[in-house]
XYZ file of C-alpha atoms in Angstrom:
723
model
C 3.684 -13.474 39.279
C 5.188 -11.858 36.239
C 7.239 -14.282 34.272
C 9.933 -13.155 31.849
C 11.202 -16.011 29.755
C 14.384 -15.957 27.713
C 14.688 -19.017 25.534
C 18.200 -19.723 24.404
C 18.547 -23.113 22.706
C 22.105 -24.219 22.037
C 22.400 -27.394 20.003
C 25.995 -28.200 19.141
C 27.648 -25.259 17.461
C 24.797 -22.734 17.613
C 26.175 -20.625 14.756
C 26.448 -23.527 12.354
C 22.719 -23.988 11.856
C 22.005 -20.250 11.682
C 24.644 -19.789 9.050
C 23.171 -22.507 6.892
C 23.072 -21.469 3.288
C 19.491 -22.696 3.118
C 18.279 -20.639 6.110
C 17.008 -17.110 5.762
C 18.378 -14.431 8.068
C 16.283 -13.759 11.168
C 16.197 -10.676 13.379
C 14.487 -9.582 16.579
C 11.136 -7.894 15.904
C 8.718 -5.857 18.037
C 5.829 -3.431 17.712
C 7.063 -0.530 15.523
C 8.126 2.485 17.545
C 7.932 0.727 20.901
C 11.621 -0.047 21.245
C 12.367 3.575 20.361
C 10.023 4.865 23.075
C 11.312 2.373 25.654
C 14.955 3.156 24.902
C 14.250 6.893 24.877
C 12.720 6.677 28.332
C 15.697 4.701 29.570
C 18.253 7.136 28.139
C 16.545 10.395 29.091
C 16.087 9.331 32.695
C 19.828 9.069 33.223
C 20.217 12.814 33.626
C 21.534 14.087 36.946
C 22.063 17.618 38.234
C 25.034 17.575 40.615
C 24.217 14.007 41.548
C 20.430 14.421 41.868
C 18.099 12.677 39.408
C 16.543 15.189 37.015
C 13.684 13.823 34.875
C 12.335 15.317 31.657
C 9.848 18.188 31.648
C 7.158 16.501 29.557
C 4.847 13.498 29.519
C 6.526 10.173 28.871
C 4.689 7.343 27.140
C 5.345 3.621 27.443
C 5.448 0.630 25.126
C 2.529 -1.752 24.621
C 2.904 -4.670 27.001
C 0.946 -7.320 25.044
C 1.731 -7.852 21.356
C 0.508 -10.370 18.784
C 2.940 -11.309 15.984
C 2.017 -13.384 12.939
C 2.914 -14.224 9.367
C 1.763 -16.702 6.705
C 4.427 -18.988 5.241
C 4.647 -21.462 2.387
C 6.862 -24.149 3.890
C 8.385 -26.489 1.258
C 9.294 -29.251 3.722
C 8.788 -29.933 7.421
C 11.196 -27.794 9.424
C 12.273 -27.228 12.990
C 11.865 -23.617 14.105
C 13.744 -22.190 17.094
C 12.098 -19.557 19.298
C 13.737 -16.831 21.353
C 11.328 -14.565 23.196
C 11.421 -11.563 25.514
C 8.380 -12.094 27.702
C 5.700 -14.615 28.616
C 4.148 -16.026 25.470
C 2.156 -18.562 23.578
C 2.837 -19.822 20.076
C 0.319 -21.110 17.531
C 0.385 -22.681 14.096
C -2.902 -22.208 12.229
C -4.569 -21.152 15.474
C -3.568 -24.252 17.438
C -1.550 -23.399 20.542
C 1.439 -25.385 21.767
C 1.553 -26.372 25.427
C 3.874 -24.345 27.688
C 6.784 -22.310 26.412
C 8.367 -24.403 23.668
C 11.982 -23.714 22.770
C 11.310 -24.917 19.262
C 8.340 -26.038 17.209
C 7.871 -28.231 14.170
C 6.101 -26.652 11.208
C 4.928 -29.161 8.550
C 5.097 -28.616 4.822
C 2.343 -26.460 3.345
C 0.779 -23.062 3.848
C 0.663 -22.097 7.534
C 0.096 -19.111 9.765
C 2.624 -18.855 12.594
C 1.704 -16.530 15.453
C 3.038 -15.600 18.867
C 1.409 -13.491 21.556
C 3.878 -11.975 24.010
C 3.427 -10.164 27.314
C 6.273 -8.133 28.822
C 5.984 -5.207 31.210
C 9.528 -4.025 31.931
C 10.860 -4.191 28.393
C 9.509 -4.406 24.871
C 7.829 -7.693 23.876
C 10.061 -9.106 21.158
C 10.645 -12.354 19.280
C 13.429 -14.003 17.275
C 12.176 -16.913 15.146
C 14.683 -19.015 13.214
C 13.881 -21.825 10.805
C 14.848 -22.362 7.189
C 11.711 -20.732 5.825
C 9.986 -19.497 8.975
C 12.055 -16.550 10.188
C 11.238 -13.284 11.960
C 11.747 -10.051 10.040
C 9.935 -6.776 9.415
C 7.464 -8.440 7.034
C 5.648 -9.967 10.022
C 2.407 -8.253 11.045
C 1.843 -7.035 14.585
C -0.908 -5.525 16.709
C -1.344 -4.450 20.334
C -5.046 -5.408 20.308
C -6.762 -8.786 20.453
C -8.057 -8.999 16.896
C -8.230 -12.759 16.463
C -11.519 -14.601 16.727
C -12.327 -18.237 16.174
C -15.302 -18.742 13.890
C -17.605 -21.755 13.851
C -15.205 -23.757 11.703
C -12.295 -23.081 14.022
C -10.542 -20.972 11.416
C -8.551 -17.966 12.646
C -9.655 -14.705 11.072
C -9.321 -10.986 11.700
C -12.804 -9.613 12.502
C -11.756 -6.190 13.712
C -11.301 -4.516 10.345
C -8.247 -2.723 11.724
C -5.031 -2.785 9.724
C -2.027 -4.548 11.161
C 1.391 -2.880 11.052
C 4.656 -4.322 9.841
C 6.917 -5.302 12.716
C 9.644 -3.002 13.895
C 13.248 -4.182 13.556
C 16.748 -2.823 13.730
C 20.028 -4.718 13.496
C 19.402 -7.118 16.384
C 20.495 -10.180 14.445
C 21.930 -12.257 17.296
C 19.348 -14.380 19.157
C 21.419 -14.080 22.339
C 21.413 -10.266 22.179
C 17.782 -9.155 22.473
C 16.772 -5.491 22.133
C 16.620 -4.993 25.909
C 20.347 -5.684 26.189
C 21.314 -2.986 23.682
C 24.070 -0.618 24.736
C 26.524 1.599 22.911
C 30.064 0.237 22.547
C 33.002 1.529 24.586
C 36.777 1.623 24.163
C 39.456 2.525 26.742
C 40.708 6.099 26.621
C 43.573 7.590 28.594
C 44.267 11.149 29.666
C 46.896 13.164 27.829
C 48.052 14.529 31.185
C 47.499 13.482 34.797
C 48.477 15.540 37.838
C 48.618 13.064 40.720
C 48.855 14.196 44.318
C 48.492 12.427 47.666
C 44.698 12.519 47.699
C 43.722 13.635 44.201
C 44.078 13.308 40.452
C 43.493 16.068 37.923
C 43.260 14.710 34.396
C 43.018 16.264 30.943
C 41.756 13.980 28.186
C 42.858 16.473 25.534
C 39.475 17.232 24.026
C 35.770 17.019 24.721
C 34.772 13.390 25.153
C 32.113 11.182 26.681
C 32.061 7.997 28.703
C 32.584 6.267 32.021
C 35.400 7.208 34.389
C 37.341 4.155 35.537
C 39.263 4.013 38.825
C 42.165 1.544 38.855
C 43.485 -0.058 42.021
C 40.795 1.415 44.243
C 41.188 0.463 47.908
C 40.385 1.670 51.420
C 37.523 3.209 53.344
C 36.211 6.745 53.004
C 34.706 9.235 50.574
C 35.695 9.774 46.952
C 34.470 12.661 44.792
C 34.700 13.064 41.018
C 34.098 16.531 39.548
C 33.661 16.688 35.772
C 34.371 19.640 33.520
C 34.101 20.552 29.875
C 36.560 23.289 30.857
C 39.389 23.289 33.387
C 37.570 25.937 35.383
C 34.466 23.778 35.659
C 36.335 20.687 36.874
C 38.131 22.808 39.466
C 34.865 24.277 40.753
C 33.675 21.699 43.280
C 30.734 23.973 44.181
C 29.452 24.765 40.685
C 30.444 22.043 38.209
C 27.381 20.659 36.494
C 28.095 16.944 36.993
C 29.788 14.957 39.730
C 29.952 11.569 41.417
C 30.126 11.008 45.179
C 31.143 7.522 46.307
C 31.427 5.770 49.663
C 34.432 3.439 49.394
C 34.851 0.313 51.487
C 37.288 -2.020 49.737
C 39.753 -4.194 51.616
C 41.595 -5.284 48.472
C 42.412 -3.384 45.321
C 39.809 -3.424 42.570
C 38.917 -1.530 39.431
C 35.647 0.391 39.484
C 33.702 1.921 36.574
C 31.179 4.681 37.226
C 27.549 3.700 36.729
C 26.640 6.649 34.488
C 28.503 8.061 31.516
C 29.403 11.751 31.559
C 30.622 14.501 29.255
C 34.081 15.669 30.106
C 37.450 16.909 29.083
C 38.813 17.399 32.579
C 38.287 15.168 35.607
C 39.044 16.190 39.194
C 39.202 13.145 41.512
C 39.521 13.829 45.256
C 39.463 11.254 48.040
C 39.958 10.846 51.796
C 43.255 9.810 53.341
C 41.911 6.331 53.982
C 41.348 5.766 50.245
C 43.979 5.039 47.610
C 43.746 5.007 43.801
C 46.524 3.820 41.484
C 45.341 5.578 38.322
C 42.294 6.933 36.478
C 41.172 6.353 32.889
C 37.830 6.199 31.090
C 35.763 4.095 28.728
C 34.826 6.209 25.728
C 31.205 5.503 24.738
C 30.234 6.124 21.120
C 27.657 5.490 18.440
C 29.182 3.119 15.848
C 28.544 5.345 12.845
C 30.169 4.952 9.465
C 32.005 7.964 8.062
C 30.355 8.547 4.687
C 30.297 12.271 3.947
C 33.454 14.327 3.710
C 34.731 17.791 2.866
C 38.145 19.344 2.189
C 39.012 22.696 0.689
C 41.795 25.223 0.165
C 41.155 26.938 3.528
C 42.624 24.998 6.480
C 40.506 26.876 9.025
C 37.347 25.768 7.208
C 38.691 22.204 7.175
C 39.144 22.357 10.933
C 35.657 23.810 11.376
C 34.276 20.915 9.340
C 36.206 18.301 11.332
C 35.169 19.740 14.705
C 31.569 19.987 13.481
C 31.524 16.311 12.556
C 33.105 15.374 15.900
C 30.481 17.471 17.694
C 27.665 15.734 15.830
C 29.154 12.315 16.504
C 29.419 13.011 20.234
C 25.812 14.211 20.338
C 24.638 11.143 18.409
C 24.026 8.513 21.022
C 21.115 6.100 21.116
C 19.289 9.111 19.669
C 20.167 12.563 18.411
C 20.368 14.537 21.653
C 20.968 18.201 22.382
C 24.236 18.209 24.311
C 26.283 15.580 26.076
C 26.842 17.372 29.394
C 23.664 18.893 30.701
C 20.355 17.707 29.259
C 21.115 14.552 27.292
C 17.450 14.693 26.329
C 15.765 14.389 22.960
C 14.636 17.879 21.940
C 12.776 18.118 18.644
C 14.322 21.419 17.552
C 17.849 20.196 18.227
C 17.148 16.850 16.571
C 15.738 18.513 13.447
C 19.115 20.118 12.825
C 20.982 16.904 13.622
C 18.946 15.084 10.977
C 20.027 17.637 8.363
C 23.697 17.358 9.333
C 23.424 13.574 9.407
C 22.221 13.460 5.794
C 25.503 15.090 4.754
C 27.792 13.059 7.012
C 26.813 9.646 8.393
C 23.448 9.179 6.633
C 22.360 6.979 9.513
C 18.639 6.497 8.895
C 17.884 4.285 11.939
C 18.949 7.028 14.354
C 16.704 9.484 12.503
C 13.602 7.305 12.661
C 14.348 6.181 16.204
C 14.533 9.813 17.328
C 11.379 10.825 15.438
C 9.420 7.968 17.029
C 10.747 8.554 20.537
C 9.724 12.217 20.285
C 6.235 11.404 19.055
C 5.302 8.824 21.666
C 1.752 7.491 21.717
C -1.822 8.673 21.475
C -3.673 10.445 22.940
C -1.828 13.701 22.332
C -2.069 15.939 25.386
C 0.689 18.490 24.758
C 3.144 19.759 22.176
C 6.338 17.795 21.664
C 8.711 18.773 24.497
C 5.771 21.107 25.409
C 7.118 23.520 22.735
C 4.830 24.619 19.902
C 7.608 25.202 17.375
C 9.135 21.816 18.264
C 5.894 20.100 17.246
C 6.157 21.777 13.870
C 9.830 20.780 13.488
C 8.686 17.197 14.050
C 6.395 17.400 11.010
C 9.126 19.004 8.924
C 11.576 16.291 9.923
C 9.344 13.611 8.410
C 9.142 15.441 5.092
C 12.935 15.838 5.017
C 13.440 12.193 5.938
C 11.332 11.121 2.977
C 13.100 13.490 0.588
C 16.562 12.261 1.550
C 15.811 8.534 1.962
C 12.728 7.816 -0.154
C 11.421 5.586 2.645
C 7.676 5.378 1.939
C 7.188 2.492 4.369
C 7.999 4.680 7.351
C 5.585 7.384 6.177
C 2.797 4.853 5.674
C 3.359 3.127 9.015
C 3.257 6.296 11.075
C 0.903 8.537 9.105
C -1.854 7.908 11.713
C 0.388 9.405 14.401
C 0.935 12.411 12.168
C -2.827 12.809 11.796
C -3.563 12.741 15.520
C -0.796 15.197 16.294
C -2.049 17.549 13.597
C -5.602 17.167 14.923
C -4.248 18.373 18.265
C -2.696 21.427 16.607
C -5.846 22.241 14.667
C -7.897 22.013 17.843
C -5.751 24.692 19.484
C -6.101 27.427 16.851
C -7.512 30.761 17.947
C -10.513 32.552 16.443
C -8.328 33.761 13.559
C -7.300 30.209 12.698
C -3.755 30.727 13.935
C -1.520 29.329 16.676
C -1.111 31.840 19.485
C -0.179 29.604 22.375
C -2.468 28.357 25.119
C -1.723 27.609 28.798
C 0.916 24.888 28.926
C 2.445 25.837 25.556
C 6.076 26.938 25.463
C 6.855 29.243 22.533
C 10.619 28.947 22.269
C 11.929 30.211 18.897
C 15.423 30.927 20.285
C 17.402 31.906 23.352
C 17.430 35.667 22.814
C 17.228 38.501 25.295
C 14.034 40.516 25.074
C 12.386 38.360 22.407
C 8.633 38.963 22.754
C 6.337 35.937 22.826
C 3.099 37.949 23.020
C 0.306 37.722 20.464
C 0.216 35.655 17.300
C 3.848 35.144 16.305
C 4.568 35.108 12.595
C 7.286 32.494 13.133
C 4.831 29.979 14.577
C 2.364 30.529 11.727
C 5.120 29.981 9.173
C 6.170 26.644 10.705
C 2.521 25.665 11.065
C 1.935 26.364 7.382
C 4.931 24.238 6.394
C 3.668 21.442 8.654
C 0.294 21.467 6.906
C 2.072 21.222 3.555
C 3.998 18.238 4.913
C 0.719 16.615 5.941
C -0.616 17.091 2.406
C 2.461 15.377 0.938
C 2.246 12.451 3.346
C -1.496 12.118 2.808
C -0.868 11.662 -0.912
C 1.726 8.987 -0.180
C -0.961 7.190 1.835
C -3.609 7.578 -0.895
C -5.610 9.782 1.453
C -6.962 12.116 -1.224
C -9.485 13.704 1.114
C -6.814 14.418 3.726
C -4.400 15.753 1.117
C -7.004 18.216 -0.151
C -7.912 19.300 3.386
C -4.350 19.892 4.540
C -3.344 21.687 1.347
C -6.388 23.978 1.563
C -5.537 24.813 5.182
C -1.930 25.514 4.215
C -2.931 27.771 1.314
C -5.358 29.678 3.517
C -2.788 30.182 6.264
C -0.060 31.215 3.834
C -2.334 33.903 2.394
C -3.046 35.171 5.934
C 0.648 35.338 6.743
C 1.369 37.692 3.866
C -1.807 39.693 4.305
C -1.396 40.230 8.039
C 2.361 40.258 8.655
C 4.008 41.697 5.529
C 4.935 45.354 5.981
C 5.655 47.295 2.787
C 7.520 50.044 4.616
C 9.764 47.655 6.519
C 10.108 45.314 3.497
C 9.710 42.326 5.796
C 7.361 40.141 7.784
C 6.859 41.649 11.234
C 7.389 39.586 14.358
C 3.831 39.434 15.712
C 0.224 40.533 15.713
C -1.140 41.903 18.992
C -4.867 42.612 19.131
C -4.998 42.178 15.339
C -2.375 44.902 14.828
C 1.156 44.525 13.504
C 3.941 44.985 16.032
C 6.742 47.395 15.162
C 9.306 44.680 15.726
C 11.035 42.902 12.843
C 13.155 39.884 13.701
C 15.262 37.631 11.547
C 13.503 34.364 12.328
C 10.351 34.390 10.199
C 12.030 36.203 7.336
C 14.965 33.843 6.954
C 12.747 30.742 7.132
C 10.441 32.192 4.472
C 13.457 32.465 2.162
C 14.465 28.797 2.169
C 10.818 27.699 2.360
C 10.606 29.632 -0.927
C 7.541 31.567 0.254
C 8.817 34.945 -0.970
C 8.809 36.195 -4.535
C 12.187 37.328 -5.884
C 11.677 40.993 -4.994
C 10.654 40.114 -1.443
C 13.759 37.944 -1.083
C 16.008 40.796 -2.116
C 14.183 43.221 0.175
C 14.510 40.856 3.135
C 18.178 40.189 2.451
C 18.936 43.920 2.451
C 16.584 45.095 5.190
C 16.797 42.161 7.584
C 19.582 39.649 7.037
C 22.293 42.193 6.198
C 20.929 44.896 8.492
C 22.939 45.304 11.717
C 20.059 47.265 13.275
C 17.988 44.079 13.430
C 18.634 42.110 16.634
C 21.562 39.778 16.039
C 21.505 36.043 16.587
C 24.000 34.629 19.097
C 23.091 30.927 19.195
C 24.422 28.430 16.658
C 20.848 27.089 16.684
C 19.404 30.012 14.757
C 22.714 30.915 13.126
C 22.184 27.654 11.231
C 19.026 29.005 9.580
C 20.312 32.531 9.090
C 23.317 31.295 7.134
C 21.153 28.807 5.229
C 18.901 31.657 4.088
C 21.909 33.648 2.918
C 23.310 30.620 1.074
C 19.915 30.104 -0.574
C 20.289 33.685 -1.799
C 23.726 32.947 -3.291
C 25.715 34.715 -0.574
C 28.279 31.940 -0.074
C 31.197 34.406 -0.072
C 29.622 36.329 2.808
C 28.621 33.153 4.663
C 32.163 31.761 4.449
C 33.487 34.872 6.189
C 30.736 34.581 8.817
C 31.520 30.912 9.334
C 35.203 31.623 9.858
C 34.401 34.462 12.232
C 31.735 32.651 14.284
C 32.940 29.049 14.434
C 36.542 30.175 14.058
C 35.933 32.397 17.091
C 35.123 29.326 19.181
C 38.248 27.601 17.892
C 40.353 30.571 18.959
C 38.990 30.118 22.482
C 40.208 26.519 22.451
C 36.960 24.751 21.524
C 37.383 21.079 20.674
C 33.642 20.751 19.994
C 31.106 23.449 19.185
C 28.991 25.180 21.783
C 25.364 25.820 22.614
C 25.994 29.553 22.375
C 28.863 31.782 21.304
C 28.918 35.499 22.020
C 32.215 37.170 21.075
C 31.489 39.961 23.563
C 31.859 37.553 26.500
C 35.337 37.221 27.980
C 37.155 34.939 30.385
C 35.154 32.404 32.391
C 31.932 34.230 31.400
C 32.002 32.326 28.101
C 30.949 29.199 30.037
C 27.961 30.783 31.821
C 24.316 30.287 30.809
C 20.919 29.950 32.496
C 22.224 31.876 35.502
C 24.833 29.200 36.244
C 28.595 29.726 35.861
C 29.012 26.518 33.851
C 25.479 26.085 32.539
C 26.479 26.337 28.876
C 26.953 23.149 26.900
C 30.330 23.120 25.140
C 29.292 20.223 22.913
C 25.886 20.928 21.424
C 24.539 19.260 18.308
C 23.137 22.481 16.890
C 26.692 23.857 16.811
C 27.641 21.492 13.982
C 25.724 23.160 11.137
C 28.774 23.779 8.872
C 28.460 20.096 7.884
C 25.084 20.824 6.310
C 25.975 24.205 4.858
C 29.148 22.960 3.181
C 27.411 19.886 1.758
C 24.184 21.457 0.539
C 25.276 24.974 -0.410
C 28.984 24.782 -1.298
C 29.201 21.331 -2.862
C 25.583 22.175 -3.687
C 24.216 18.627 -3.614
C 20.569 17.925 -2.763
C 17.814 15.494 -3.798
C 15.320 16.746 -6.371
C 13.026 13.763 -5.933
C 12.698 11.413 -2.992
C 15.695 9.264 -2.146
C 18.015 10.907 -4.696
C 16.305 9.206 -7.635
C 17.114 12.536 -9.244
C 19.446 15.068 -7.700
C 21.140 18.396 -8.271
C 24.767 19.421 -7.817
C 25.192 23.191 -7.985
C 28.687 23.912 -6.609
C 29.539 27.353 -5.256
C 33.117 27.908 -4.110
C 32.190 30.995 -2.115
C 35.729 32.368 -2.343
C 37.515 29.040 -1.929
C 40.120 28.082 -4.507
C 39.019 24.447 -4.548
C 36.903 21.956 -2.631
C 36.646 18.174 -2.630
C 33.777 16.343 -1.011
C 31.465 13.370 -0.722
C 27.705 13.471 -0.127
C 26.080 10.166 0.921
C 22.844 8.899 -0.620
C 20.675 5.840 0.160
C 22.494 3.613 -2.329
C 25.943 5.141 -2.660
C 27.764 8.464 -2.724
C 28.079 11.558 -4.873
C 31.702 12.616 -5.165
C 32.879 15.966 -6.409
C 36.033 17.991 -6.868
C 35.580 21.612 -7.846
C 38.091 24.368 -8.579
C 37.721 27.591 -10.538
C 38.608 25.781 -13.767
C 37.611 22.133 -13.385
C 34.902 19.927 -11.888
C 35.104 16.164 -11.433
C 31.887 14.424 -10.440
C 30.542 10.907 -10.041
C 27.177 9.772 -8.715
C 26.614 6.210 -7.524
C 22.868 6.668 -7.056
C 20.090 8.109 -9.212
C 20.385 10.555 -12.084
C 22.009 13.885 -11.400
C 22.124 17.340 -12.885
C 25.338 19.343 -12.607
C 24.506 23.046 -12.820
C 27.353 25.546 -13.066
C 28.027 29.159 -13.949
C 30.831 29.774 -16.419
C 32.154 32.766 -18.349
C 32.414 30.552 -21.424
C 30.807 27.308 -22.490
C 32.278 24.393 -20.506
C 33.645 21.273 -22.161
C 33.117 17.647 -21.169
C 34.158 14.578 -23.170
C 31.875 12.278 -21.185
C 28.594 14.149 -21.709
C 26.785 16.960 -23.477
C 26.743 20.438 -21.912
C 23.478 22.346 -22.276
C 23.333 26.161 -22.133
C 20.444 27.451 -19.978
C 21.057 31.185 -20.438
C 22.705 33.863 -18.249
C 25.999 31.895 -18.227
C 24.305 28.880 -16.616
C 25.102 25.414 -18.002
C 23.891 21.913 -17.142
C 25.187 18.382 -17.552
C 23.257 15.148 -16.943
C 25.228 12.862 -14.594
C 24.409 9.220 -15.197
C 24.759 6.678 -12.402
C 28.242 5.193 -12.003
C 29.922 7.347 -14.645
C 32.894 9.693 -14.109
C 32.724 13.193 -15.594
C 35.401 15.857 -15.986
C 34.189 19.352 -16.831
C 36.500 22.182 -17.787
C 35.003 25.638 -17.293
C 35.774 29.232 -16.319
C 34.005 30.039 -13.038
C 32.186 33.335 -12.667
């Protein structure tokens, strides 16, 4: 019989010993990536479609059920070590096992190896070890294989030749709160209006929100129905609302009842039989406890509102992981997450949610399909790791999970066609974007471009892992593919990369996707950039983009070309258009040609569209990276660039978070104030005359461009005359 053992030892005031000044801080540890996979499975299998369970569309992996943990310690004096374990386990010191399941062990002075082997099927095997010297943290080594052998002398040694990994850990620092008990916090939230009738409530919570509906004073016998809506029309549509709860009530005395599953909502329509009574209805708002780090304010109040609603949208869509939208899917999609990572770096800078999402998406070997079954989403996964390293400088993560990068890339390489390109095989979904009439036939230039960038990412990560052979291989493959892209897809007459090759011939179709990505990937020469900007990005004859998903990249490409004035107008028109329709969070799709209730329709369903979708929050990223102009030049902001561009604004004031602090900037047409708390920065500005700065030397770079070195922790005031 499976035995799950939780060991909670309380001796006197439990906290007193743990808080001892002499004791190191312990945390729960587990096999790296396993908690992320386990939690991802748990979260993604909560989705319902009008009350019916709706599982994900792709293969789900599981955690390893048997894990060995160990670490060598130099113990200065004999100490008592407490053990808290999720699972059935044994514990050894120097290879000698203790009998049973000890709640604590004594470790004598000297050099000792402490190890635990833990079995747990329904949750992740995890341990919390607390002594003065012997404590559990991410420096412990772990494996899912039996690598220990006893030699003739009885000494424990690793004979497998396989490298152990450092343990996974998060902020599970309470021995009584193991990883399996993790849940997001909640706070009570009340409706701004409630229309109560004899057998119903209709509530408006004032804005898009997320959580558990709570029924107060519930009593009686009969049926109760809850219909949820992101819009009033959806909550009123008992036949077509996307989410609902149906309850059979049998309560002889009044009680409060909280719904089992959290839901997205603004409006709630509660209807019940005559034999049922309810005193009132509220909710428990469920949220990710993120710290507000990035910020932006400017002279345009509409832009300020767009920024605020963008950050609220991202926060709502940041749950245990970065998910797509809070109403419908609540799944982890790689393409959606890739954009959330970028926005996160300019707002919350919450690295654990980034890595947790990356690991949940990747799963385990063997690889049998693309991530989310979507070819482009596999490539976004590679790109996300490169970006994570650039923004955080976290080499440990890259080194730990490089093998999973290799096996996923091996899968991609094995699926190339005879021309060495990715054309899509049975089972592959080529997404790109939700766009009417977008052809997926042939070898799509967009997929080759992302594939090329993924190979470049592999070369970078190979170097970080001292894999010189792999770095050379991946870079050679990337160079070869990049040359093919320009040889086969560039059209001199159209001044652009065409959409596809069919039977080795260029299609006539030119779309925005490949061309705009090639701009901010810096694959074009300067003339090609200008040609693409004129003939594609600013050409109304090219099919327009209607989803915020690809609008993100289109506006990024234009910002990379210095078109901030144009982008600001587009931002106010597009995101401002949603605000004019009453949006309190940004949508999965916005088409200004749709009117009335049609604005809520998608996927052939009247309320299929998500009105809170992470990819709608891209102004956070655009304003931080291309208006404040702050980005890392080397990994983890050890060096960084600030290149402000007002884009028609009179002034802007913002904060960009970094791993070890913030970069703060105020910029008007005549003055810039800047301070960096991390790394060494370069302020690059354009001015009609040479700027002045008492705190540092201004260097002229030509063509009215000037630079200032920004030293860590120092305030600078620059007076200039903006171009």
